[in-house]
């Protein structure tokens, strides 16, 4: 069973949206608004400054996905790549699909001189995902994530900022 990893294209839009909705439901018991996720994934697929998606395929079927975003680190004079929107179809879990996605992204990041490491955040009670990340060599960073979340603004149109 060969697992192939490729960068996602516009044709993957609907599948990525479905997986993000399933991911939120499964890992955080959250119901996402499809139109919002559709617009968000479409924007991410179009603009590499926003994000890059990778999908895993077995045969012709897409069975897993992740999104990579970047964060500039002034302390390290380089980038951290964030791994987000991690999802593997239930029927294909525990067969190394995420491991293949992770290794692919890690090797791309390592091949670039300006990437200082990989990061992700995970819901604190998501034991299976945490075990997976630890198996793959990641360590808890010691940071605690704080936020102000403004869900009521999710569907506001983006405004172009002219400088
Ligand atoms: C977490 C998730 C992405 C893992 O994907 P997967 O394809 O099943 O993982 P893999 O088969 O590639 O496993 C990778 C490693 O983690 C280990 N692992 C996987 N699931 C595990 C579990 N439940 N408990 C302990 N270890 C686990 C595997 O044994 C493997 O270790 P190895 O490389 O030493 O053999 C998948 O379970 C998933 O989509 N979960 C629902 C969505 C979710 O929670 N996403 C993460 C949000 S942050």
JSON list of C-alpha atoms and ligand atoms in Angstrom, two decimals:
[
{"chain": "A", "resi": 1, "resn": "UNK", "atom": "CA", "xyz": [0.00, 0.00, 0.00]},
{"chain": "A", "resi": 2, "resn": "UNK", "atom": "CA", "xyz": [1.89, 3.05, -1.26]},
{"chain": "A", "resi": 3, "resn": "UNK", "atom": "CA", "xyz": [1.15, 6.40, 0.37]},
{"chain": "A", "resi": 4, "resn": "UNK", "atom": "CA", "xyz": [1.95, 9.33, -1.92]},
{"chain": "A", "resi": 5, "resn": "UNK", "atom": "CA", "xyz": [2.19, 12.93, -0.73]},
{"chain": "A", "resi": 6, "resn": "UNK", "atom": "CA", "xyz": [1.58, 15.90, -3.00]},
{"chain": "A", "resi": 7, "resn": "UNK", "atom": "CA", "xyz": [0.84, 19.60, -2.65]},
{"chain": "A", "resi": 8, "resn": "UNK", "atom": "CA", "xyz": [-2.91, 20.25, -2.85]},
{"chain": "A", "resi": 9, "resn": "UNK", "atom": "CA", "xyz": [-4.50, 22.08, -5.80]},
{"chain": "A", "resi": 10, "resn": "UNK", "atom": "CA", "xyz": [-7.82, 23.85, -6.38]},
{"chain": "A", "resi": 11, "resn": "UNK", "atom": "CA", "xyz": [-9.37, 20.45, -7.18]},
{"chain": "A", "resi": 12, "resn": "UNK", "atom": "CA", "xyz": [-8.87, 19.42, -3.54]},
{"chain": "A", "resi": 13, "resn": "UNK", "atom": "CA", "xyz": [-10.99, 22.31, -2.22]},
{"chain": "A", "resi": 14, "resn": "UNK", "atom": "CA", "xyz": [-14.21, 20.41, -1.36]},
{"chain": "A", "resi": 15, "resn": "UNK", "atom": "CA", "xyz": [-12.34, 17.46, 0.17]},
{"chain": "A", "resi": 16, "resn": "UNK", "atom": "CA", "xyz": [-10.25, 19.71, 2.40]},
{"chain": "A", "resi": 17, "resn": "UNK", "atom": "CA", "xyz": [-13.39, 21.57, 3.53]},
{"chain": "A", "resi": 18, "resn": "UNK", "atom": "CA", "xyz": [-15.11, 18.27, 4.42]},
{"chain": "A", "resi": 19, "resn": "UNK", "atom": "CA", "xyz": [-12.05, 17.11, 6.36]},
{"chain": "A", "resi": 20, "resn": "UNK", "atom": "CA", "xyz": [-11.76, 20.37, 8.28]},
{"chain": "A", "resi": 21, "resn": "UNK", "atom": "CA", "xyz": [-15.41, 20.13, 9.30]},
{"chain": "A", "resi": 22, "resn": "UNK", "atom": "CA", "xyz": [-14.93, 16.50, 10.38]},
{"chain": "A", "resi": 23, "resn": "UNK", "atom": "CA", "xyz": [-11.73, 17.43, 12.25]},
{"chain": "A", "resi": 24, "resn": "UNK", "atom": "CA", "xyz": [-13.43, 20.21, 14.26]},
{"chain": "A", "resi": 25, "resn": "UNK", "atom": "CA", "xyz": [-16.33, 17.93, 15.12]},
{"chain": "A", "resi": 26, "resn": "UNK", "atom": "CA", "xyz": [-14.10, 15.03, 16.18]},
{"chain": "A", "resi": 27, "resn": "UNK", "atom": "CA", "xyz": [-11.30, 16.83, 18.00]},
{"chain": "A", "resi": 28, "resn": "UNK", "atom": "CA", "xyz": [-13.08, 19.82, 19.55]},
{"chain": "A", "resi": 29, "resn": "UNK", "atom": "CA", "xyz": [-16.82, 18.99, 19.27]},
{"chain": "A", "resi": 30, "resn": "UNK", "atom": "CA", "xyz": [-17.17, 22.18, 17.22]},
{"chain": "A", "resi": 31, "resn": "UNK", "atom": "CA", "xyz": [-19.61, 22.67, 14.34]},
{"chain": "A", "resi": 32, "resn": "UNK", "atom": "CA", "xyz": [-18.03, 24.84, 11.67]},
{"chain": "A", "resi": 33, "resn": "UNK", "atom": "CA", "xyz": [-20.02, 26.90, 9.14]},
{"chain": "A", "resi": 34, "resn": "UNK", "atom": "CA", "xyz": [-19.36, 25.35, 5.73]},
{"chain": "A", "resi": 35, "resn": "UNK", "atom": "CA", "xyz": [-19.48, 28.62, 3.78]},
{"chain": "A", "resi": 36, "resn": "UNK", "atom": "CA", "xyz": [-16.85, 30.14, 6.07]},
{"chain": "A", "resi": 37, "resn": "UNK", "atom": "CA", "xyz": [-14.52, 27.14, 5.84]},
{"chain": "A", "resi": 38, "resn": "UNK", "atom": "CA", "xyz": [-14.99, 27.01, 2.06]},
{"chain": "A", "resi": 39, "resn": "UNK", "atom": "CA", "xyz": [-13.94, 30.66, 1.73]},
{"chain": "A", "resi": 40, "resn": "UNK", "atom": "CA", "xyz": [-11.03, 30.12, 4.13]},
{"chain": "A", "resi": 41, "resn": "UNK", "atom": "CA", "xyz": [-9.64, 27.05, 2.37]},
{"chain": "A", "resi": 42, "resn": "UNK", "atom": "CA", "xyz": [-10.12, 28.66, -1.06]},
{"chain": "A", "resi": 43, "resn": "UNK", "atom": "CA", "xyz": [-8.14, 31.71, 0.07]},
{"chain": "A", "resi": 44, "resn": "UNK", "atom": "CA", "xyz": [-5.42, 29.48, 1.56]},
{"chain": "A", "resi": 45, "resn": "UNK", "atom": "CA", "xyz": [-5.11, 27.37, -1.59]},
{"chain": "A", "resi": 46, "resn": "UNK", "atom": "CA", "xyz": [-4.80, 30.46, -3.79]},
{"chain": "A", "resi": 47, "resn": "UNK", "atom": "CA", "xyz": [-2.21, 32.34, -1.79]},
{"chain": "A", "resi": 48, "resn": "UNK", "atom": "CA", "xyz": [1.03, 30.63, -0.67]},
{"chain": "A", "resi": 49, "resn": "UNK", "atom": "CA", "xyz": [1.67, 33.51, 1.74]},
{"chain": "A", "resi": 50, "resn": "UNK", "atom": "CA", "xyz": [-1.41, 32.36, 3.63]},
{"chain": "A", "resi": 51, "resn": "UNK", "atom": "CA", "xyz": [-0.83, 28.60, 3.59]},
{"chain": "A", "resi": 52, "resn": "UNK", "atom": "CA", "xyz": [0.26, 25.49, 1.71]},
{"chain": "A", "resi": 53, "resn": "UNK", "atom": "CA", "xyz": [-1.80, 22.30, 1.85]},
{"chain": "A", "resi": 54, "resn": "UNK", "atom": "CA", "xyz": [-0.49, 18.79, 1.44]},
{"chain": "A", "resi": 55, "resn": "UNK", "atom": "CA", "xyz": [-2.59, 15.69, 0.86]},
{"chain": "A", "resi": 56, "resn": "UNK", "atom": "CA", "xyz": [-1.83, 11.98, 1.17]},
{"chain": "A", "resi": 57, "resn": "UNK", "atom": "CA", "xyz": [-3.15, 9.60, -1.47]},
{"chain": "A", "resi": 58, "resn": "UNK", "atom": "CA", "xyz": [-3.55, 5.85, -1.58]},
{"chain": "A", "resi": 59, "resn": "UNK", "atom": "CA", "xyz": [-4.26, 4.88, -5.17]},
{"chain": "A", "resi": 60, "resn": "UNK", "atom": "CA", "xyz": [-6.57, 7.60, -6.50]},
{"chain": "A", "resi": 61, "resn": "UNK", "atom": "CA", "xyz": [-8.08, 8.38, -3.11]},
{"chain": "A", "resi": 62, "resn": "UNK", "atom": "CA", "xyz": [-7.12, 11.32, -0.86]},
{"chain": "A", "resi": 63, "resn": "UNK", "atom": "CA", "xyz": [-6.94, 9.89, 2.67]},
{"chain": "A", "resi": 64, "resn": "UNK", "atom": "CA", "xyz": [-5.24, 12.60, 4.72]},
{"chain": "A", "resi": 65, "resn": "UNK", "atom": "CA", "xyz": [-4.25, 16.25, 4.79]},
{"chain": "A", "resi": 66, "resn": "UNK", "atom": "CA", "xyz": [-2.31, 18.99, 6.58]},
{"chain": "A", "resi": 67, "resn": "UNK", "atom": "CA", "xyz": [-1.89, 22.72, 6.10]},
{"chain": "A", "resi": 68, "resn": "UNK", "atom": "CA", "xyz": [1.42, 24.51, 6.66]},
{"chain": "A", "resi": 69, "resn": "UNK", "atom": "CA", "xyz": [1.65, 28.15, 7.69]},
{"chain": "A", "resi": 70, "resn": "UNK", "atom": "CA", "xyz": [4.77, 30.10, 8.57]},
{"chain": "A", "resi": 71, "resn": "UNK", "atom": "CA", "xyz": [5.81, 32.26, 11.49]},
{"chain": "A", "resi": 72, "resn": "UNK", "atom": "CA", "xyz": [8.83, 34.55, 11.46]},
{"chain": "A", "resi": 73, "resn": "UNK", "atom": "CA", "xyz": [11.11, 34.23, 14.48]},
{"chain": "A", "resi": 74, "resn": "UNK", "atom": "CA", "xyz": [13.28, 37.27, 15.17]},
{"chain": "A", "resi": 75, "resn": "UNK", "atom": "CA", "xyz": [15.02, 35.35, 17.99]},
{"chain": "A", "resi": 76, "resn": "UNK", "atom": "CA", "xyz": [16.13, 32.67, 15.55]},
{"chain": "A", "resi": 77, "resn": "UNK", "atom": "CA", "xyz": [16.38, 34.77, 12.40]},
{"chain": "A", "resi": 78, "resn": "UNK", "atom": "CA", "xyz": [14.30, 32.25, 10.51]},
{"chain": "A", "resi": 79, "resn": "UNK", "atom": "CA", "xyz": [10.92, 30.64, 10.02]},
{"chain": "A", "resi": 80, "resn": "UNK", "atom": "CA", "xyz": [8.93, 28.13, 12.01]},
{"chain": "A", "resi": 81, "resn": "UNK", "atom": "CA", "xyz": [6.55, 26.02, 9.96]},
{"chain": "A", "resi": 82, "resn": "UNK", "atom": "CA", "xyz": [3.24, 25.36, 11.69]},
{"chain": "A", "resi": 83, "resn": "UNK", "atom": "CA", "xyz": [1.41, 22.14, 10.91]},
{"chain": "A", "resi": 84, "resn": "UNK", "atom": "CA", "xyz": [-2.36, 22.65, 11.04]},
{"chain": "A", "resi": 85, "resn": "UNK", "atom": "CA", "xyz": [-5.63, 21.11, 9.82]},
{"chain": "A", "resi": 86, "resn": "UNK", "atom": "CA", "xyz": [-4.27, 17.62, 10.47]},
{"chain": "A", "resi": 87, "resn": "UNK", "atom": "CA", "xyz": [-6.78, 14.96, 9.45]},
{"chain": "A", "resi": 88, "resn": "UNK", "atom": "CA", "xyz": [-6.65, 11.34, 8.33]},
{"chain": "A", "resi": 89, "resn": "UNK", "atom": "CA", "xyz": [-9.83, 9.51, 7.25]},
{"chain": "A", "resi": 90, "resn": "UNK", "atom": "CA", "xyz": [-10.98, 7.09, 9.95]},
{"chain": "A", "resi": 91, "resn": "UNK", "atom": "CA", "xyz": [-10.73, 4.07, 7.66]},
{"chain": "A", "resi": 92, "resn": "UNK", "atom": "CA", "xyz": [-7.04, 4.78, 6.97]},
{"chain": "A", "resi": 93, "resn": "UNK", "atom": "CA", "xyz": [-5.71, 5.54, 10.44]},
{"chain": "A", "resi": 94, "resn": "UNK", "atom": "CA", "xyz": [-2.82, 3.71, 12.12]},
{"chain": "A", "resi": 95, "resn": "UNK", "atom": "CA", "xyz": [-1.26, 2.85, 8.76]},
{"chain": "A", "resi": 96, "resn": "UNK", "atom": "CA", "xyz": [1.37, 5.57, 8.63]},
{"chain": "A", "resi": 97, "resn": "UNK", "atom": "CA", "xyz": [-0.59, 8.17, 6.63]},
{"chain": "A", "resi": 98, "resn": "UNK", "atom": "CA", "xyz": [0.18, 11.05, 8.96]},
{"chain": "A", "resi": 99, "resn": "UNK", "atom": "CA", "xyz": [3.75, 9.80, 9.40]},
{"chain": "A", "resi": 100, "resn": "UNK", "atom": "CA", "xyz": [4.16, 10.10, 5.61]},
{"chain": "A", "resi": 101, "resn": "UNK", "atom": "CA", "xyz": [2.72, 13.63, 5.60]},
{"chain": "A", "resi": 102, "resn": "UNK", "atom": "CA", "xyz": [4.91, 14.66, 8.53]},
{"chain": "A", "resi": 103, "resn": "UNK", "atom": "CA", "xyz": [8.10, 13.23, 7.03]},
{"chain": "A", "resi": 104, "resn": "UNK", "atom": "CA", "xyz": [7.42, 14.93, 3.71]},
{"chain": "A", "resi": 105, "resn": "UNK", "atom": "CA", "xyz": [6.89, 18.33, 5.33]},
{"chain": "A", "resi": 106, "resn": "UNK", "atom": "CA", "xyz": [9.86, 17.84, 7.66]},
{"chain": "A", "resi": 107, "resn": "UNK", "atom": "CA", "xyz": [12.17, 16.99, 4.80]},
{"chain": "A", "resi": 108, "resn": "UNK", "atom": "CA", "xyz": [11.02, 20.03, 2.79]},
{"chain": "A", "resi": 109, "resn": "UNK", "atom": "CA", "xyz": [11.58, 22.23, 5.82]},
{"chain": "A", "resi": 110, "resn": "UNK", "atom": "CA", "xyz": [15.02, 20.72, 6.50]},
{"chain": "A", "resi": 111, "resn": "UNK", "atom": "CA", "xyz": [16.05, 21.27, 2.88]},
{"chain": "A", "resi": 112, "resn": "UNK", "atom": "CA", "xyz": [15.57, 25.02, 3.31]},
{"chain": "A", "resi": 113, "resn": "UNK", "atom": "CA", "xyz": [18.28, 26.90, 5.12]},
{"chain": "A", "resi": 114, "resn": "UNK", "atom": "CA", "xyz": [15.90, 29.41, 6.70]},
{"chain": "A", "resi": 115, "resn": "UNK", "atom": "CA", "xyz": [13.50, 27.10, 8.58]},
{"chain": "A", "resi": 116, "resn": "UNK", "atom": "CA", "xyz": [14.30, 26.69, 12.27]},
{"chain": "A", "resi": 117, "resn": "UNK", "atom": "CA", "xyz": [11.74, 24.04, 13.23]},
{"chain": "A", "resi": 118, "resn": "UNK", "atom": "CA", "xyz": [8.20, 22.69, 13.17]},
{"chain": "A", "resi": 119, "resn": "UNK", "atom": "CA", "xyz": [5.39, 23.63, 15.52]},
{"chain": "A", "resi": 120, "resn": "UNK", "atom": "CA", "xyz": [1.75, 22.80, 16.06]},
{"chain": "A", "resi": 121, "resn": "UNK", "atom": "CA", "xyz": [-0.90, 23.20, 18.68]},
{"chain": "A", "resi": 122, "resn": "UNK", "atom": "CA", "xyz": [-3.24, 20.47, 19.80]},
{"chain": "A", "resi": 123, "resn": "UNK", "atom": "CA", "xyz": [-6.27, 20.40, 22.08]},
{"chain": "A", "resi": 124, "resn": "UNK", "atom": "CA", "xyz": [-5.00, 19.28, 25.50]},
{"chain": "A", "resi": 125, "resn": "UNK", "atom": "CA", "xyz": [-7.38, 16.28, 25.76]},
{"chain": "A", "resi": 126, "resn": "UNK", "atom": "CA", "xyz": [-6.64, 14.92, 22.26]},
{"chain": "A", "resi": 127, "resn": "UNK", "atom": "CA", "xyz": [-4.62, 11.96, 23.52]},
{"chain": "A", "resi": 128, "resn": "UNK", "atom": "CA", "xyz": [-4.32, 10.05, 20.22]},
{"chain": "A", "resi": 129, "resn": "UNK", "atom": "CA", "xyz": [-2.99, 13.10, 18.35]},
{"chain": "A", "resi": 130, "resn": "UNK", "atom": "CA", "xyz": [-0.55, 13.96, 21.16]},
{"chain": "A", "resi": 131, "resn": "UNK", "atom": "CA", "xyz": [0.75, 10.36, 21.20]},
{"chain": "A", "resi": 132, "resn": "UNK", "atom": "CA", "xyz": [1.18, 10.51, 17.42]},
{"chain": "A", "resi": 133, "resn": "UNK", "atom": "CA", "xyz": [3.23, 13.73, 17.59]},
{"chain": "A", "resi": 134, "resn": "UNK", "atom": "CA", "xyz": [5.43, 12.35, 20.39]},
{"chain": "A", "resi": 135, "resn": "UNK", "atom": "CA", "xyz": [6.00, 9.13, 18.39]},
{"chain": "A", "resi": 136, "resn": "UNK", "atom": "CA", "xyz": [7.20, 11.25, 15.49]},
{"chain": "A", "resi": 137, "resn": "UNK", "atom": "CA", "xyz": [9.76, 13.04, 17.66]},
{"chain": "A", "resi": 138, "resn": "UNK", "atom": "CA", "xyz": [8.00, 16.26, 18.70]},
{"chain": "A", "resi": 139, "resn": "UNK", "atom": "CA", "xyz": [8.19, 17.56, 22.27]},
{"chain": "A", "resi": 140, "resn": "UNK", "atom": "CA", "xyz": [5.80, 19.75, 24.28]},
{"chain": "A", "resi": 141, "resn": "UNK", "atom": "CA", "xyz": [7.21, 23.26, 23.95]},
{"chain": "A", "resi": 142, "resn": "UNK", "atom": "CA", "xyz": [6.41, 24.52, 27.43]},
{"chain": "A", "resi": 143, "resn": "UNK", "atom": "CA", "xyz": [4.39, 27.42, 26.07]},
{"chain": "A", "resi": 144, "resn": "UNK", "atom": "CA", "xyz": [0.73, 27.93, 26.94]},
{"chain": "A", "resi": 145, "resn": "UNK", "atom": "CA", "xyz": [-1.45, 29.36, 24.19]},
{"chain": "A", "resi": 146, "resn": "UNK", "atom": "CA", "xyz": [-3.56, 32.46, 24.99]},
{"chain": "A", "resi": 147, "resn": "UNK", "atom": "CA", "xyz": [-6.01, 34.10, 22.65]},
{"chain": "A", "resi": 148, "resn": "UNK", "atom": "CA", "xyz": [-8.86, 36.50, 22.11]},
{"chain": "A", "resi": 149, "resn": "UNK", "atom": "CA", "xyz": [-11.24, 34.72, 19.73]},
{"chain": "A", "resi": 150, "resn": "UNK", "atom": "CA", "xyz": [-13.82, 36.79, 17.82]},
{"chain": "A", "resi": 151, "resn": "UNK", "atom": "CA", "xyz": [-16.11, 34.23, 16.14]},
{"chain": "A", "resi": 152, "resn": "UNK", "atom": "CA", "xyz": [-18.72, 36.90, 15.35]},
{"chain": "A", "resi": 153, "resn": "UNK", "atom": "CA", "xyz": [-16.27, 38.50, 12.91]},
{"chain": "A", "resi": 154, "resn": "UNK", "atom": "CA", "xyz": [-15.54, 35.29, 10.98]},
{"chain": "A", "resi": 155, "resn": "UNK", "atom": "CA", "xyz": [-17.64, 36.17, 7.95]},
{"chain": "A", "resi": 156, "resn": "UNK", "atom": "CA", "xyz": [-16.64, 39.80, 7.53]},
{"chain": "A", "resi": 157, "resn": "UNK", "atom": "CA", "xyz": [-15.26, 40.57, 4.09]},
{"chain": "A", "resi": 158, "resn": "UNK", "atom": "CA", "xyz": [-11.51, 41.07, 3.88]},
{"chain": "A", "resi": 159, "resn": "UNK", "atom": "CA", "xyz": [-10.49, 44.63, 3.28]},
{"chain": "A", "resi": 160, "resn": "UNK", "atom": "CA", "xyz": [-7.50, 45.53, 1.18]},
{"chain": "A", "resi": 161, "resn": "UNK", "atom": "CA", "xyz": [-5.11, 47.67, 3.23]},
{"chain": "A", "resi": 162, "resn": "UNK", "atom": "CA", "xyz": [-3.35, 50.33, 1.16]},
{"chain": "A", "resi": 163, "resn": "UNK", "atom": "CA", "xyz": [-0.15, 51.75, 2.56]},
{"chain": "B", "resi": 1, "resn": "LIG", "atom": "C1", "xyz": [-3.94, 12.05, 14.81]},
{"chain": "B", "resi": 1, "resn": "LIG", "atom": "C2", "xyz": [-4.02, 11.44, 13.41]},
{"chain": "B", "resi": 1, "resn": "LIG", "atom": "C3", "xyz": [-3.76, 12.54, 12.39]},
{"chain": "B", "resi": 1, "resn": "LIG", "atom": "C4", "xyz": [-2.94, 10.35, 13.27]},
{"chain": "B", "resi": 1, "resn": "LIG", "atom": "O1", "xyz": [-2.92, 9.89, 11.92]},
{"chain": "B", "resi": 1, "resn": "LIG", "atom": "P1", "xyz": [-2.51, 8.41, 11.52]},
{"chain": "B", "resi": 1, "resn": "LIG", "atom": "O2", "xyz": [-2.34, 8.38, 10.05]},
{"chain": "B", "resi": 1, "resn": "LIG", "atom": "O3", "xyz": [-3.48, 7.46, 12.11]},
{"chain": "B", "resi": 1, "resn": "LIG", "atom": "O4", "xyz": [-1.09, 8.26, 12.26]},
{"chain": "B", "resi": 1, "resn": "LIG", "atom": "P2", "xyz": [0.09, 7.27, 11.81]},
{"chain": "B", "resi": 1, "resn": "LIG", "atom": "O5", "xyz": [-0.50, 5.93, 11.49]},
{"chain": "B", "resi": 1, "resn": "LIG", "atom": "O6", "xyz": [0.89, 7.92, 10.74]},
{"chain": "B", "resi": 1, "resn": "LIG", "atom": "O7", "xyz": [0.93, 7.18, 13.13]},
{"chain": "B", "resi": 1, "resn": "LIG", "atom": "C5", "xyz": [2.18, 7.87, 13.33]},
{"chain": "B", "resi": 1, "resn": "LIG", "atom": "C6", "xyz": [2.83, 7.37, 14.60]},
{"chain": "B", "resi": 1, "resn": "LIG", "atom": "O8", "xyz": [2.00, 7.66, 15.73]},
{"chain": "B", "resi": 1, "resn": "LIG", "atom": "C7", "xyz": [1.60, 6.46, 16.39]},
{"chain": "B", "resi": 1, "resn": "LIG", "atom": "N1", "xyz": [0.17, 6.58, 16.73]},
{"chain": "B", "resi": 1, "resn": "LIG", "atom": "C8", "xyz": [-0.86, 6.83, 15.89]},
{"chain": "B", "resi": 1, "resn": "LIG", "atom": "N2", "xyz": [-2.03, 6.87, 16.55]},
{"chain": "B", "resi": 1, "resn": "LIG", "atom": "C9", "xyz": [-1.72, 6.62, 17.85]},
{"chain": "B", "resi": 1, "resn": "LIG", "atom": "C10", "xyz": [-2.49, 6.51, 19.03]},
{"chain": "B", "resi": 1, "resn": "LIG", "atom": "N3", "xyz": [-3.82, 6.64, 19.02]},
{"chain": "B", "resi": 1, "resn": "LIG", "atom": "N4", "xyz": [-1.84, 6.25, 20.19]},
{"chain": "B", "resi": 1, "resn": "LIG", "atom": "C11", "xyz": [-0.50, 6.09, 20.22]},
{"chain": "B", "resi": 1, "resn": "LIG", "atom": "N5", "xyz": [0.28, 6.21, 19.13]},
{"chain": "B", "resi": 1, "resn": "LIG", "atom": "C12", "xyz": [-0.32, 6.45, 17.96]},
{"chain": "B", "resi": 1, "resn": "LIG", "atom": "C13", "xyz": [1.78, 5.35, 15.38]},
{"chain": "B", "resi": 1, "resn": "LIG", "atom": "O9", "xyz": [2.05, 4.11, 16.01]},
{"chain": "B", "resi": 1, "resn": "LIG", "atom": "C14", "xyz": [2.97, 5.85, 14.60]},
{"chain": "B", "resi": 1, "resn": "LIG", "atom": "O10", "xyz": [4.18, 5.58, 15.30]},
{"chain": "B", "resi": 1, "resn": "LIG", "atom": "P3", "xyz": [5.45, 4.97, 14.54]},
{"chain": "B", "resi": 1, "resn": "LIG", "atom": "O11", "xyz": [5.84, 5.99, 13.48]},
{"chain": "B", "resi": 1, "resn": "LIG", "atom": "O12", "xyz": [6.44, 4.80, 15.63]},
{"chain": "B", "resi": 1, "resn": "LIG", "atom": "O13", "xyz": [4.95, 3.68, 13.92]},
{"chain": "B", "resi": 1, "resn": "LIG", "atom": "C15", "xyz": [-5.41, 10.79, 13.15]},
{"chain": "B", "resi": 1, "resn": "LIG", "atom": "O14", "xyz": [-5.68, 9.90, 14.20]},
{"chain": "B", "resi": 1, "resn": "LIG", "atom": "C16", "xyz": [-6.56, 11.77, 13.02]},
{"chain": "B", "resi": 1, "resn": "LIG", "atom": "O15", "xyz": [-6.84, 12.27, 11.94]},
{"chain": "B", "resi": 1, "resn": "LIG", "atom": "N6", "xyz": [-7.27, 12.04, 14.13]},
{"chain": "B", "resi": 1, "resn": "LIG", "atom": "C17", "xyz": [-8.47, 12.87, 14.12]},
{"chain": "B", "resi": 1, "resn": "LIG", "atom": "C18", "xyz": [-8.17, 14.32, 13.84]},
{"chain": "B", "resi": 1, "resn": "LIG", "atom": "C19", "xyz": [-7.19, 14.93, 14.83]},
{"chain": "B", "resi": 1, "resn": "LIG", "atom": "O16", "xyz": [-7.27, 14.73, 16.03]},
{"chain": "B", "resi": 1, "resn": "LIG", "atom": "N7", "xyz": [-6.24, 15.70, 14.29]},
{"chain": "B", "resi": 1, "resn": "LIG", "atom": "C20", "xyz": [-5.22, 16.36, 15.06]},
{"chain": "B", "resi": 1, "resn": "LIG", "atom": "C21", "xyz": [-5.65, 17.70, 15.50]},
{"chain": "B", "resi": 1, "resn": "LIG", "atom": "S1", "xyz": [-4.33, 18.60, 16.30]}
]
